PDB file with SEQRES, HELIX, SHEET and CRYST1 records, atoms N, CA, C and O in Angstrom:
SEQRES   1 A   84  MET GLY MET PHE ASP GLY LYS LYS GLY LEU ILE LEU GLY          
SEQRES   2 A   84  VAL ALA ASN ASP ARG SER ILE ALA TRP ALA ILE ALA GLN          
SEQRES   3 A   84  VAL ILE MET ASN GLU GLY GLY LEU CYS GLY PHE ASN HIS          
SEQRES   4 A   84  LEU PRO ASP LYS PRO ASP ASP GLU ARG GLN ARG ASN ARG          
SEQRES   5 A   84  ARG ARG VAL THR ASN LEU THR ASP GLN PHE PRO GLU ARG          
SEQRES   6 A   84  ALA ARG PHE VAL ALA PRO LEU ASP VAL GLN LYS ASP ASP          
SEQRES   7 A   84  ASP ILE ALA ALA PHE MET                                      
HELIX    1 AA1 ILE A   20  ASN A   30  1                                  11    
HELIX    2 AA2 ARG A   50  THR A   59  1                                  10    
HELIX    3 AA3 ASP A   77  PHE A   83  1                                   7    
SHEET    1 AA1 3 LYS A   8  ILE A  11  0                                        
SHEET    2 AA1 3 LEU A  34  HIS A  39  1                                        
SHEET    3 AA1 3 ALA A  66  PRO A  71  1                                        
CRYST1    1.000    1.000    1.000  90.00  90.00  90.00 P 1           1          
ATOM      1  N   MET A   1     -22.035  32.975 -49.060  1.00  0.00           N  
ATOM      2  CA  MET A   1     -20.992  33.792 -49.666  1.00  0.00           C  
ATOM      3  C   MET A   1     -21.561  34.465 -50.920  1.00  0.00           C  
ATOM      4  O   MET A   1     -22.109  33.799 -51.799  1.00  0.00           O  
ATOM      5  N   GLY A   2     -21.424  35.795 -50.989  1.00  0.00           N  
ATOM      6  CA  GLY A   2     -21.965  36.545 -52.120  1.00  0.00           C  
ATOM      7  C   GLY A   2     -20.977  36.674 -53.273  1.00  0.00           C  
ATOM      8  O   GLY A   2     -19.767  36.525 -53.102  1.00  0.00           O  
ATOM      9  N   MET A   3     -21.505  36.944 -54.402  1.00  0.00           N  
ATOM     10  CA  MET A   3     -20.702  37.084 -55.617  1.00  0.00           C  
ATOM     11  C   MET A   3     -19.677  38.225 -55.505  1.00  0.00           C  
ATOM     12  O   MET A   3     -18.628  38.173 -56.146  1.00  0.00           O  
ATOM     13  N   PHE A   4     -19.974  39.259 -54.693  1.00  0.00           N  
ATOM     14  CA  PHE A   4     -19.097  40.417 -54.597  1.00  0.00           C  
ATOM     15  C   PHE A   4     -18.376  40.515 -53.248  1.00  0.00           C  
ATOM     16  O   PHE A   4     -17.850  41.575 -52.912  1.00  0.00           O  
ATOM     17  N   ASP A   5     -18.346  39.432 -52.476  1.00  0.00           N  
ATOM     18  CA  ASP A   5     -17.622  39.448 -51.199  1.00  0.00           C  
ATOM     19  C   ASP A   5     -16.178  39.888 -51.428  1.00  0.00           C  
ATOM     20  O   ASP A   5     -15.495  39.389 -52.322  1.00  0.00           O  
ATOM     21  N   GLY A   6     -15.727  40.836 -50.600  1.00  0.00           N  
ATOM     22  CA  GLY A   6     -14.354  41.307 -50.701  1.00  0.00           C  
ATOM     23  C   GLY A   6     -14.094  42.297 -51.814  1.00  0.00           C  
ATOM     24  O   GLY A   6     -12.962  42.752 -51.981  1.00  0.00           O  
ATOM     25  N   LYS A   7     -15.103  42.638 -52.571  1.00  0.00           N  
ATOM     26  CA  LYS A   7     -14.945  43.593 -53.681  1.00  0.00           C  
ATOM     27  C   LYS A   7     -15.369  44.984 -53.230  1.00  0.00           C  
ATOM     28  O   LYS A   7     -16.246  45.142 -52.380  1.00  0.00           O  
ATOM     29  N   LYS A   8     -14.729  45.985 -53.817  1.00  0.00           N  
ATOM     30  CA  LYS A   8     -15.044  47.383 -53.538  1.00  0.00           C  
ATOM     31  C   LYS A   8     -15.301  48.089 -54.853  1.00  0.00           C  
ATOM     32  O   LYS A   8     -14.645  47.801 -55.854  1.00  0.00           O  
ATOM     33  N   GLY A   9     -16.258  49.018 -54.860  1.00  0.00           N  
ATOM     34  CA  GLY A   9     -16.561  49.743 -56.083  1.00  0.00           C  
ATOM     35  C   GLY A   9     -16.993  51.167 -55.816  1.00  0.00           C  
ATOM     36  O   GLY A   9     -17.414  51.517 -54.714  1.00  0.00           O  
ATOM     37  N   LEU A  10     -16.881  51.966 -56.835  1.00  0.00           N  
ATOM     38  CA  LEU A  10     -17.319  53.355 -56.793  1.00  0.00           C  
ATOM     39  C   LEU A  10     -18.528  53.485 -57.706  1.00  0.00           C  
ATOM     40  O   LEU A  10     -18.452  53.162 -58.892  1.00  0.00           O  
ATOM     41  N   ILE A  11     -19.633  53.953 -57.166  1.00  0.00           N  
ATOM     42  CA  ILE A  11     -20.875  54.086 -57.918  1.00  0.00           C  
ATOM     43  C   ILE A  11     -21.121  55.570 -58.182  1.00  0.00           C  
ATOM     44  O   ILE A  11     -21.261  56.364 -57.252  1.00  0.00           O  
ATOM     45  N   LEU A  12     -21.171  55.928 -59.459  1.00  0.00           N  
ATOM     46  CA  LEU A  12     -21.408  57.318 -59.856  1.00  0.00           C  
ATOM     47  C   LEU A  12     -22.776  57.423 -60.522  1.00  0.00           C  
ATOM     48  O   LEU A  12     -23.195  56.512 -61.236  1.00  0.00           O  
ATOM     49  N   GLY A  13     -23.457  58.516 -60.292  1.00  0.00           N  
ATOM     50  CA  GLY A  13     -24.667  58.807 -61.039  1.00  0.00           C  
ATOM     51  C   GLY A  13     -25.980  58.378 -60.414  1.00  0.00           C  
ATOM     52  O   GLY A  13     -26.989  58.285 -61.114  1.00  0.00           O  
ATOM     53  N   VAL A  14     -25.996  58.111 -59.108  1.00  0.00           N  
ATOM     54  CA  VAL A  14     -27.274  57.796 -58.466  1.00  0.00           C  
ATOM     55  C   VAL A  14     -28.041  59.104 -58.288  1.00  0.00           C  
ATOM     56  O   VAL A  14     -27.596  60.001 -57.572  1.00  0.00           O  
ATOM     57  N   ALA A  15     -29.184  59.204 -58.938  1.00  0.00           N  
ATOM     58  CA  ALA A  15     -30.014  60.402 -58.822  1.00  0.00           C  
ATOM     59  C   ALA A  15     -31.225  60.150 -57.923  1.00  0.00           C  
ATOM     60  O   ALA A  15     -31.669  61.041 -57.200  1.00  0.00           O  
ATOM     61  N   ASN A  16     -31.750  58.928 -57.979  1.00  0.00           N  
ATOM     62  CA  ASN A  16     -32.907  58.573 -57.167  1.00  0.00           C  
ATOM     63  C   ASN A  16     -33.049  57.050 -57.160  1.00  0.00           C  
ATOM     64  O   ASN A  16     -32.187  56.340 -57.678  1.00  0.00           O  
ATOM     65  N   ASP A  17     -34.134  56.558 -56.575  1.00  0.00           N  
ATOM     66  CA  ASP A  17     -34.311  55.113 -56.451  1.00  0.00           C  
ATOM     67  C   ASP A  17     -34.638  54.412 -57.760  1.00  0.00           C  
ATOM     68  O   ASP A  17     -34.726  53.185 -57.793  1.00  0.00           O  
ATOM     69  N   ARG A  18     -34.820  55.165 -58.838  1.00  0.00           N  
ATOM     70  CA  ARG A  18     -35.083  54.568 -60.153  1.00  0.00           C  
ATOM     71  C   ARG A  18     -33.852  54.600 -61.062  1.00  0.00           C  
ATOM     72  O   ARG A  18     -33.936  54.217 -62.229  1.00  0.00           O  
ATOM     73  N   SER A  19     -32.729  55.047 -60.543  1.00  0.00           N  
ATOM     74  CA  SER A  19     -31.487  55.120 -61.320  1.00  0.00           C  
ATOM     75  C   SER A  19     -30.932  53.728 -61.577  1.00  0.00           C  
ATOM     76  O   SER A  19     -30.958  52.862 -60.703  1.00  0.00           O  
ATOM     77  N   ILE A  20     -30.434  53.529 -62.781  1.00  0.00           N  
ATOM     78  CA  ILE A  20     -29.757  52.270 -63.093  1.00  0.00           C  
ATOM     79  C   ILE A  20     -28.558  52.089 -62.154  1.00  0.00           C  
ATOM     80  O   ILE A  20     -28.284  50.981 -61.694  1.00  0.00           O  
ATOM     81  N   ALA A  21     -27.855  53.177 -61.879  1.00  0.00           N  
ATOM     82  CA  ALA A  21     -26.704  53.105 -60.974  1.00  0.00           C  
ATOM     83  C   ALA A  21     -27.124  52.577 -59.599  1.00  0.00           C  
ATOM     84  O   ALA A  21     -26.389  51.803 -58.987  1.00  0.00           O  
ATOM     85  N   TRP A  22     -28.287  52.985 -59.113  1.00  0.00           N  
ATOM     86  CA  TRP A  22     -28.764  52.512 -57.815  1.00  0.00           C  
ATOM     87  C   TRP A  22     -29.129  51.028 -57.875  1.00  0.00           C  
ATOM     88  O   TRP A  22     -28.852  50.286 -56.933  1.00  0.00           O  
ATOM     89  N   ALA A  23     -29.739  50.598 -58.958  1.00  0.00           N  
ATOM     90  CA  ALA A  23     -30.085  49.173 -59.116  1.00  0.00           C  
ATOM     91  C   ALA A  23     -28.819  48.320 -59.090  1.00  0.00           C  
ATOM     92  O   ALA A  23     -28.792  47.268 -58.451  1.00  0.00           O  
ATOM     93  N   ILE A  24     -27.784  48.764 -59.773  1.00  0.00           N  
ATOM     94  CA  ILE A  24     -26.506  48.043 -59.798  1.00  0.00           C  
ATOM     95  C   ILE A  24     -25.886  48.019 -58.402  1.00  0.00           C  
ATOM     96  O   ILE A  24     -25.413  46.978 -57.946  1.00  0.00           O  
ATOM     97  N   ALA A  25     -25.891  49.167 -57.728  1.00  0.00           N  
ATOM     98  CA  ALA A  25     -25.309  49.259 -56.389  1.00  0.00           C  
ATOM     99  C   ALA A  25     -26.006  48.308 -55.416  1.00  0.00           C  
ATOM    100  O   ALA A  25     -25.349  47.664 -54.599  1.00  0.00           O  
ATOM    101  N   GLN A  26     -27.319  48.220 -55.500  1.00  0.00           N  
ATOM    102  CA  GLN A  26     -28.056  47.323 -54.600  1.00  0.00           C  
ATOM    103  C   GLN A  26     -27.642  45.865 -54.793  1.00  0.00           C  
ATOM    104  O   GLN A  26     -27.466  45.132 -53.820  1.00  0.00           O  
ATOM    105  N   VAL A  27     -27.489  45.453 -56.037  1.00  0.00           N  
ATOM    106  CA  VAL A  27     -27.062  44.078 -56.307  1.00  0.00           C  
ATOM    107  C   VAL A  27     -25.678  43.844 -55.710  1.00  0.00           C  
ATOM    108  O   VAL A  27     -25.450  42.834 -55.045  1.00  0.00           O  
ATOM    109  N   ILE A  28     -24.767  44.766 -55.946  1.00  0.00           N  
ATOM    110  CA  ILE A  28     -23.399  44.621 -55.435  1.00  0.00           C  
ATOM    111  C   ILE A  28     -23.401  44.533 -53.911  1.00  0.00           C  
ATOM    112  O   ILE A  28     -22.761  43.651 -53.338  1.00  0.00           O  
ATOM    113  N   MET A  29     -24.119  45.446 -53.255  1.00  0.00           N  
ATOM    114  CA  MET A  29     -24.128  45.445 -51.786  1.00  0.00           C  
ATOM    115  C   MET A  29     -24.867  44.241 -51.226  1.00  0.00           C  
ATOM    116  O   MET A  29     -24.441  43.685 -50.214  1.00  0.00           O  
ATOM    117  N   ASN A  30     -25.957  43.824 -51.849  1.00  0.00           N  
ATOM    118  CA  ASN A  30     -26.675  42.633 -51.389  1.00  0.00           C  
ATOM    119  C   ASN A  30     -25.847  41.368 -51.552  1.00  0.00           C  
ATOM    120  O   ASN A  30     -26.073  40.380 -50.853  1.00  0.00           O  
ATOM    121  N   GLU A  31     -24.896  41.395 -52.465  1.00  0.00           N  
ATOM    122  CA  GLU A  31     -24.021  40.247 -52.708  1.00  0.00           C  
ATOM    123  C   GLU A  31     -22.673  40.384 -52.001  1.00  0.00           C  
ATOM    124  O   GLU A  31     -21.722  39.678 -52.335  1.00  0.00           O  
ATOM    125  N   GLY A  32     -22.590  41.299 -51.015  1.00  0.00           N  
ATOM    126  CA  GLY A  32     -21.415  41.376 -50.167  1.00  0.00           C  
ATOM    127  C   GLY A  32     -20.391  42.436 -50.502  1.00  0.00           C  
ATOM    128  O   GLY A  32     -19.397  42.563 -49.786  1.00  0.00           O  
ATOM    129  N   GLY A  33     -20.590  43.200 -51.558  1.00  0.00           N  
ATOM    130  CA  GLY A  33     -19.630  44.234 -51.937  1.00  0.00           C  
ATOM    131  C   GLY A  33     -19.761  45.504 -51.118  1.00  0.00           C  
ATOM    132  O   GLY A  33     -20.801  45.768 -50.516  1.00  0.00           O  
ATOM    133  N   LEU A  34     -18.696  46.282 -51.105  1.00  0.00           N  
ATOM    134  CA  LEU A  34     -18.674  47.591 -50.462  1.00  0.00           C  
ATOM    135  C   LEU A  34     -18.671  48.651 -51.549  1.00  0.00           C  
ATOM    136  O   LEU A  34     -17.994  48.498 -52.566  1.00  0.00           O  
ATOM    137  N   CYS A  35     -19.426  49.729 -51.341  1.00  0.00           N  
ATOM    138  CA  CYS A  35     -19.532  50.777 -52.360  1.00  0.00           C  
ATOM    139  C   CYS A  35     -19.329  52.155 -51.769  1.00  0.00           C  
ATOM    140  O   CYS A  35     -19.718  52.434 -50.635  1.00  0.00           O  
ATOM    141  N   GLY A  36     -18.711  53.008 -52.566  1.00  0.00           N  
ATOM    142  CA  GLY A  36     -18.645  54.435 -52.296  1.00  0.00           C  
ATOM    143  C   GLY A  36     -19.492  55.123 -53.353  1.00  0.00           C  
ATOM    144  O   GLY A  36     -19.628  54.614 -54.465  1.00  0.00           O  
ATOM    145  N   PHE A  37     -20.060  56.266 -53.021  1.00  0.00           N  
ATOM    146  CA  PHE A  37     -20.994  56.956 -53.905  1.00  0.00           C  
ATOM    147  C   PHE A  37     -20.633  58.431 -54.052  1.00  0.00           C  
ATOM    148  O   PHE A  37     -19.999  59.025 -53.180  1.00  0.00           O  
ATOM    149  N   ASN A  38     -21.053  59.002 -55.176  1.00  0.00           N  
ATOM    150  CA  ASN A  38     -20.951  60.445 -55.352  1.00  0.00           C  
ATOM    151  C   ASN A  38     -22.348  61.040 -55.374  1.00  0.00           C  
ATOM    152  O   ASN A  38     -23.349  60.336 -55.508  1.00  0.00           O  
ATOM    153  N   HIS A  39     -22.384  62.346 -55.239  1.00  0.00           N  
ATOM    154  CA  HIS A  39     -23.598  63.117 -55.496  1.00  0.00           C  
ATOM    155  C   HIS A  39     -23.155  64.419 -56.130  1.00  0.00           C  
ATOM    156  O   HIS A  39     -22.023  64.858 -55.928  1.00  0.00           O  
ATOM    157  N   LEU A  40     -24.033  65.034 -56.890  1.00  0.00           N  
ATOM    158  CA  LEU A  40     -23.714  66.349 -57.441  1.00  0.00           C  
ATOM    159  C   LEU A  40     -23.513  67.323 -56.298  1.00  0.00           C  
ATOM    160  O   LEU A  40     -24.258  67.280 -55.319  1.00  0.00           O  
ATOM    161  N   PRO A  41     -22.524  68.199 -56.395  1.00  0.00           N  
ATOM    162  CA  PRO A  41     -22.319  69.176 -55.323  1.00  0.00           C  
ATOM    163  C   PRO A  41     -23.555  70.052 -55.135  1.00  0.00           C  
ATOM    164  O   PRO A  41     -24.179  70.486 -56.103  1.00  0.00           O  
ATOM    165  N   ASP A  42     -23.890  70.297 -53.893  1.00  0.00           N  
ATOM    166  CA  ASP A  42     -24.995  71.203 -53.583  1.00  0.00           C  
ATOM    167  C   ASP A  42     -24.520  72.640 -53.699  1.00  0.00           C  
ATOM    168  O   ASP A  42     -23.343  72.930 -53.485  1.00  0.00           O  
ATOM    169  N   LYS A  43     -25.418  73.520 -54.032  1.00  0.00           N  
ATOM    170  CA  LYS A  43     -25.082  74.946 -54.079  1.00  0.00           C  
ATOM    171  C   LYS A  43     -24.772  75.411 -52.664  1.00  0.00           C  
ATOM    172  O   LYS A  43     -25.378  74.932 -51.705  1.00  0.00           O  
ATOM    173  N   PRO A  44     -23.839  76.336 -52.528  1.00  0.00           N  
ATOM    174  CA  PRO A  44     -23.448  76.799 -51.184  1.00  0.00           C  
ATOM    175  C   PRO A  44     -24.611  77.317 -50.343  1.00  0.00           C  
ATOM    176  O   PRO A  44     -24.584  77.211 -49.117  1.00  0.00           O  
ATOM    177  N   ASP A  45     -25.626  77.874 -50.989  1.00  0.00           N  
ATOM    178  CA  ASP A  45     -26.755  78.422 -50.237  1.00  0.00           C  
ATOM    179  C   ASP A  45     -27.873  77.399 -49.998  1.00  0.00           C  
ATOM    180  O   ASP A  45     -28.918  77.751 -49.452  1.00  0.00           O  
ATOM    181  N   ASP A  46     -27.669  76.151 -50.395  1.00  0.00           N  
ATOM    182  CA  ASP A  46     -28.679  75.108 -50.205  1.00  0.00           C  
ATOM    183  C   ASP A  46     -28.466  74.442 -48.848  1.00  0.00           C  
ATOM    184  O   ASP A  46     -27.757  73.441 -48.741  1.00  0.00           O  
ATOM    185  N   GLU A  47     -29.087  75.006 -47.817  1.00  0.00           N  
ATOM    186  CA  GLU A  47     -28.924  74.480 -46.472  1.00  0.00           C  
ATOM    187  C   GLU A  47     -29.488  73.068 -46.336  1.00  0.00           C  
ATOM    188  O   GLU A  47     -29.051  72.311 -45.470  1.00  0.00           O  
ATOM    189  N   ARG A  48     -30.431  72.714 -47.161  1.00  0.00           N  
ATOM    190  CA  ARG A  48     -31.064  71.391 -47.074  1.00  0.00           C  
ATOM    191  C   ARG A  48     -30.229  70.306 -47.744  1.00  0.00           C  
ATOM    192  O   ARG A  48     -30.508  69.121 -47.564  1.00  0.00           O  
ATOM    193  N   GLN A  49     -29.214  70.687 -48.512  1.00  0.00           N  
ATOM    194  CA  GLN A  49     -28.328  69.756 -49.209  1.00  0.00           C  
ATOM    195  C   GLN A  49     -29.133  68.693 -49.952  1.00  0.00           C  
ATOM    196  O   GLN A  49     -29.003  67.495 -49.700  1.00  0.00           O  
ATOM    197  N   ARG A  50     -29.951  69.158 -50.856  1.00  0.00           N  
ATOM    198  CA  ARG A  50     -30.875  68.272 -51.577  1.00  0.00           C  
ATOM    199  C   ARG A  50     -30.172  67.163 -52.354  1.00  0.00           C  
ATOM    200  O   ARG A  50     -30.608  66.012 -52.317  1.00  0.00           O  
ATOM    201  N   ASN A  51     -29.096  67.494 -53.052  1.00  0.00           N  
ATOM    202  CA  ASN A  51     -28.404  66.476 -53.847  1.00  0.00           C  
ATOM    203  C   ASN A  51     -27.818  65.379 -52.959  1.00  0.00           C  
ATOM    204  O   ASN A  51     -27.983  64.190 -53.232  1.00  0.00           O  
ATOM    205  N   ARG A  52     -27.142  65.788 -51.909  1.00  0.00           N  
ATOM    206  CA  ARG A  52     -26.569  64.807 -50.973  1.00  0.00           C  
ATOM    207  C   ARG A  52     -27.673  63.963 -50.346  1.00  0.00           C  
ATOM    208  O   ARG A  52     -27.548  62.742 -50.247  1.00  0.00           O  
ATOM    209  N   ARG A  53     -28.746  64.612 -49.927  1.00  0.00           N  
ATOM    210  CA  ARG A  53     -29.834  63.897 -49.251  1.00  0.00           C  
ATOM    211  C   ARG A  53     -30.494  62.864 -50.158  1.00  0.00           C  
ATOM    212  O   ARG A  53     -30.888  61.794 -49.693  1.00  0.00           O  
ATOM    213  N   ARG A  54     -30.619  63.175 -51.459  1.00  0.00           N  
ATOM    214  CA  ARG A  54     -31.215  62.200 -52.390  1.00  0.00           C  
ATOM    215  C   ARG A  54     -30.454  60.882 -52.375  1.00  0.00           C  
ATOM    216  O   ARG A  54     -31.051  59.806 -52.421  1.00  0.00           O  
ATOM    217  N   VAL A  55     -29.135  60.978 -52.309  1.00  0.00           N  
ATOM    218  CA  VAL A  55     -28.310  59.769 -52.316  1.00  0.00           C  
ATOM    219  C   VAL A  55     -28.276  59.122 -50.928  1.00  0.00           C  
ATOM    220  O   VAL A  55     -28.416  57.904 -50.818  1.00  0.00           O  
ATOM    221  N   THR A  56     -28.094  59.909 -49.880  1.00  0.00           N  
ATOM    222  CA  THR A  56     -27.990  59.316 -48.542  1.00  0.00           C  
ATOM    223  C   THR A  56     -29.307  58.687 -48.088  1.00  0.00           C  
ATOM    224  O   THR A  56     -29.289  57.750 -47.291  1.00  0.00           O  
ATOM    225  N   ASN A  57     -30.442  59.176 -48.573  1.00  0.00           N  
ATOM    226  CA  ASN A  57     -31.711  58.521 -48.249  1.00  0.00           C  
ATOM    227  C   ASN A  57     -31.708  57.077 -48.734  1.00  0.00           C  
ATOM    228  O   ASN A  57     -32.358  56.219 -48.137  1.00  0.00           O  
ATOM    229  N   LEU A  58     -30.988  56.809 -49.805  1.00  0.00           N  
ATOM    230  CA  LEU A  58     -30.878  55.448 -50.333  1.00  0.00           C  
ATOM    231  C   LEU A  58     -29.766  54.669 -49.631  1.00  0.00           C  
ATOM    232  O   LEU A  58     -29.980  53.539 -49.192  1.00  0.00           O  
ATOM    233  N   THR A  59     -28.590  55.266 -49.527  1.00  0.00           N  
ATOM    234  CA  THR A  59     -27.441  54.540 -48.977  1.00  0.00           C  
ATOM    235  C   THR A  59     -27.597  54.242 -47.486  1.00  0.00           C  
ATOM    236  O   THR A  59     -26.980  53.305 -46.980  1.00  0.00           O  
ATOM    237  N   ASP A  60     -28.408  55.023 -46.780  1.00  0.00           N  
ATOM    238  CA  ASP A  60     -28.621  54.774 -45.348  1.00  0.00           C  
ATOM    239  C   ASP A  60     -29.242  53.396 -45.106  1.00  0.00           C  
ATOM    240  O   ASP A  60     -29.186  52.883 -43.989  1.00  0.00           O  
ATOM    241  N   GLN A  61     -29.824  52.800 -46.126  1.00  0.00           N  
ATOM    242  CA  GLN A  61     -30.399  51.459 -46.009  1.00  0.00           C  
ATOM    243  C   GLN A  61     -29.309  50.390 -45.912  1.00  0.00           C  
ATOM    244  O   GLN A  61     -29.589  49.251 -45.538  1.00  0.00           O  
ATOM    245  N   PHE A  62     -28.074  50.752 -46.246  1.00  0.00           N  
ATOM    246  CA  PHE A  62     -26.947  49.813 -46.266  1.00  0.00           C  
ATOM    247  C   PHE A  62     -25.791  50.366 -45.433  1.00  0.00           C  
ATOM    248  O   PHE A  62     -24.718  50.626 -45.978  1.00  0.00           O  
ATOM    249  N   PRO A  63     -25.984  50.552 -44.127  1.00  0.00           N  
ATOM    250  CA  PRO A  63     -24.951  51.216 -43.322  1.00  0.00           C  
ATOM    251  C   PRO A  63     -23.607  50.476 -43.293  1.00  0.00           C  
ATOM    252  O   PRO A  63     -22.568  51.113 -43.118  1.00  0.00           O  
ATOM    253  N   GLU A  64     -23.603  49.176 -43.455  1.00  0.00           N  
ATOM    254  CA  GLU A  64     -22.363  48.414 -43.422  1.00  0.00           C  
ATOM    255  C   GLU A  64     -21.711  48.308 -44.800  1.00  0.00           C  
ATOM    256  O   GLU A  64     -20.526  47.989 -44.895  1.00  0.00           O  
ATOM    257  N   ARG A  65     -22.450  48.565 -45.844  1.00  0.00           N  
ATOM    258  CA  ARG A  65     -21.971  48.350 -47.216  1.00  0.00           C  
ATOM    259  C   ARG A  65     -21.695  49.651 -47.963  1.00  0.00           C  
ATOM    260  O   ARG A  65     -20.799  49.697 -48.805  1.00  0.00           O  
ATOM    261  N   ALA A  66     -22.446  50.702 -47.669  1.00  0.00           N  
ATOM    262  CA  ALA A  66     -22.237  52.009 -48.317  1.00  0.00           C  
ATOM    263  C   ALA A  66     -21.229  52.771 -47.463  1.00  0.00           C  
ATOM    264  O   ALA A  66     -21.579  53.297 -46.407  1.00  0.00           O  
ATOM    265  N   ARG A  67     -19.991  52.831 -47.916  1.00  0.00           N  
ATOM    266  CA  ARG A  67     -18.905  53.345 -47.088  1.00  0.00           C  
ATOM    267  C   ARG A  67     -18.789  54.857 -47.049  1.00  0.00           C  
ATOM    268  O   ARG A  67     -18.389  55.412 -46.025  1.00  0.00           O  
ATOM    269  N   PHE A  68     -19.128  55.542 -48.138  1.00  0.00           N  
ATOM    270  CA  PHE A  68     -19.069  57.002 -48.131  1.00  0.00           C  
ATOM    271  C   PHE A  68     -19.942  57.564 -49.241  1.00  0.00           C  
ATOM    272  O   PHE A  68     -20.258  56.889 -50.220  1.00  0.00           O  
ATOM    273  N   VAL A  69     -20.319  58.819 -49.056  1.00  0.00           N  
ATOM    274  CA  VAL A  69     -21.035  59.600 -50.073  1.00  0.00           C  
ATOM    275  C   VAL A  69     -20.347  60.955 -50.105  1.00  0.00           C  
ATOM    276  O   VAL A  69     -20.291  61.648 -49.089  1.00  0.00           O  
ATOM    277  N   ALA A  70     -19.819  61.340 -51.270  1.00  0.00           N  
ATOM    278  CA  ALA A  70     -19.053  62.577 -51.378  1.00  0.00           C  
ATOM    279  C   ALA A  70     -19.458  63.344 -52.637  1.00  0.00           C  
ATOM    280  O   ALA A  70     -19.880  62.741 -53.624  1.00  0.00           O  
ATOM    281  N   PRO A  71     -19.329  64.675 -52.601  1.00  0.00           N  
ATOM    282  CA  PRO A  71     -19.680  65.476 -53.773  1.00  0.00           C  
ATOM    283  C   PRO A  71     -18.686  65.305 -54.917  1.00  0.00           C  
ATOM    284  O   PRO A  71     -17.480  65.200 -54.696  1.00  0.00           O  
ATOM    285  N   LEU A  72     -19.211  65.280 -56.146  1.00  0.00           N  
ATOM    286  CA  LEU A  72     -18.364  65.167 -57.329  1.00  0.00           C  
ATOM    287  C   LEU A  72     -19.160  65.571 -58.555  1.00  0.00           C  
ATOM    288  O   LEU A  72     -20.229  65.025 -58.827  1.00  0.00           O  
ATOM    289  N   ASP A  73     -18.625  66.535 -59.291  1.00  0.00           N  
ATOM    290  CA  ASP A  73     -19.162  66.893 -60.604  1.00  0.00           C  
ATOM    291  C   ASP A  73     -18.159  66.359 -61.622  1.00  0.00           C  
ATOM    292  O   ASP A  73     -17.069  66.913 -61.765  1.00  0.00           O  
ATOM    293  N   VAL A  74     -18.514  65.296 -62.326  1.00  0.00           N  
ATOM    294  CA  VAL A  74     -17.570  64.629 -63.233  1.00  0.00           C  
ATOM    295  C   VAL A  74     -17.219  65.473 -64.444  1.00  0.00           C  
ATOM    296  O   VAL A  74     -16.354  65.085 -65.228  1.00  0.00           O  
ATOM    297  N   GLN A  75     -17.864  66.609 -64.616  1.00  0.00           N  
ATOM    298  CA  GLN A  75     -17.545  67.507 -65.721  1.00  0.00           C  
ATOM    299  C   GLN A  75     -16.423  68.470 -65.359  1.00  0.00           C  
ATOM    300  O   GLN A  75     -15.986  69.254 -66.202  1.00  0.00           O  
ATOM    301  N   LYS A  76     -15.952  68.422 -64.117  1.00  0.00           N  
ATOM    302  CA  LYS A  76     -14.911  69.343 -63.651  1.00  0.00           C  
ATOM    303  C   LYS A  76     -13.688  68.552 -63.223  1.00  0.00           C  
ATOM    304  O   LYS A  76     -13.746  67.764 -62.279  1.00  0.00           O  
ATOM    305  N   ASP A  77     -12.574  68.770 -63.927  1.00  0.00           N  
ATOM    306  CA  ASP A  77     -11.335  68.055 -63.633  1.00  0.00           C  
ATOM    307  C   ASP A  77     -10.873  68.264 -62.195  1.00  0.00           C  
ATOM    308  O   ASP A  77     -10.374  67.332 -61.565  1.00  0.00           O  
ATOM    309  N   ASP A  78     -11.036  69.475 -61.672  1.00  0.00           N  
ATOM    310  CA  ASP A  78     -10.623  69.746 -60.284  1.00  0.00           C  
ATOM    311  C   ASP A  78     -11.441  68.933 -59.303  1.00  0.00           C  
ATOM    312  O   ASP A  78     -10.901  68.462 -58.302  1.00  0.00           O  
ATOM    313  N   ASP A  79     -12.728  68.753 -59.561  1.00  0.00           N  
ATOM    314  CA  ASP A  79     -13.573  67.936 -58.705  1.00  0.00           C  
ATOM    315  C   ASP A  79     -13.118  66.484 -58.724  1.00  0.00           C  
ATOM    316  O   ASP A  79     -13.061  65.828 -57.684  1.00  0.00           O  
ATOM    317  N   ILE A  80     -12.799  65.995 -59.895  1.00  0.00           N  
ATOM    318  CA  ILE A  80     -12.348  64.596 -60.044  1.00  0.00           C  
ATOM    319  C   ILE A  80     -11.051  64.396 -59.262  1.00  0.00           C  
ATOM    320  O   ILE A  80     -10.912  63.419 -58.526  1.00  0.00           O  
ATOM    321  N   ALA A  81     -10.119  65.304 -59.420  1.00  0.00           N  
ATOM    322  CA  ALA A  81      -8.837  65.189 -58.706  1.00  0.00           C  
ATOM    323  C   ALA A  81      -9.047  65.222 -57.195  1.00  0.00           C  
ATOM    324  O   ALA A  81      -8.436  64.436 -56.471  1.00  0.00           O  
ATOM    325  N   ALA A  82      -9.890  66.108 -56.718  1.00  0.00           N  
ATOM    326  CA  ALA A  82     -10.150  66.206 -55.289  1.00  0.00           C  
ATOM    327  C   ALA A  82     -10.857  64.961 -54.757  1.00  0.00           C  
ATOM    328  O   ALA A  82     -10.577  64.503 -53.649  1.00  0.00           O  
ATOM    329  N   PHE A  83     -11.761  64.429 -55.547  1.00  0.00           N  
ATOM    330  CA  PHE A  83     -12.517  63.243 -55.139  1.00  0.00           C  
ATOM    331  C   PHE A  83     -11.609  62.027 -55.008  1.00  0.00           C  
ATOM    332  O   PHE A  83     -11.738  61.239 -54.071  1.00  0.00           O  
ATOM    333  N   MET A  84     -10.697  61.887 -55.951  1.00  0.00           N  
ATOM    334  CA  MET A  84      -9.815  60.721 -55.943  1.00  0.00           C  
ATOM    335  C   MET A  84      -8.771  60.872 -54.859  1.00  0.00           C  
ATOM    336  O   MET A  84      -7.928  59.992 -54.686  1.00  0.00           O  
TER     337      MET A  84                                                      
END                                                                             
């Protein structure tokens, strides 16, 4: 039984595998927690979706624990409202 069994959390600010947010998320998921993640919105003309891909490359390692990855710019109130 993990320390975070049955717990759910929202992880903001994962930029890459060296992010403090990613280190925290790994501990939570390894201990049984479920996490949702944000990424900075990609520009409309960015077909490669670089921002989303940076996060999903990490979260794909936890298919049962990483429940969603969605765009969110925390500096924009409309983005926050839409995300929630």
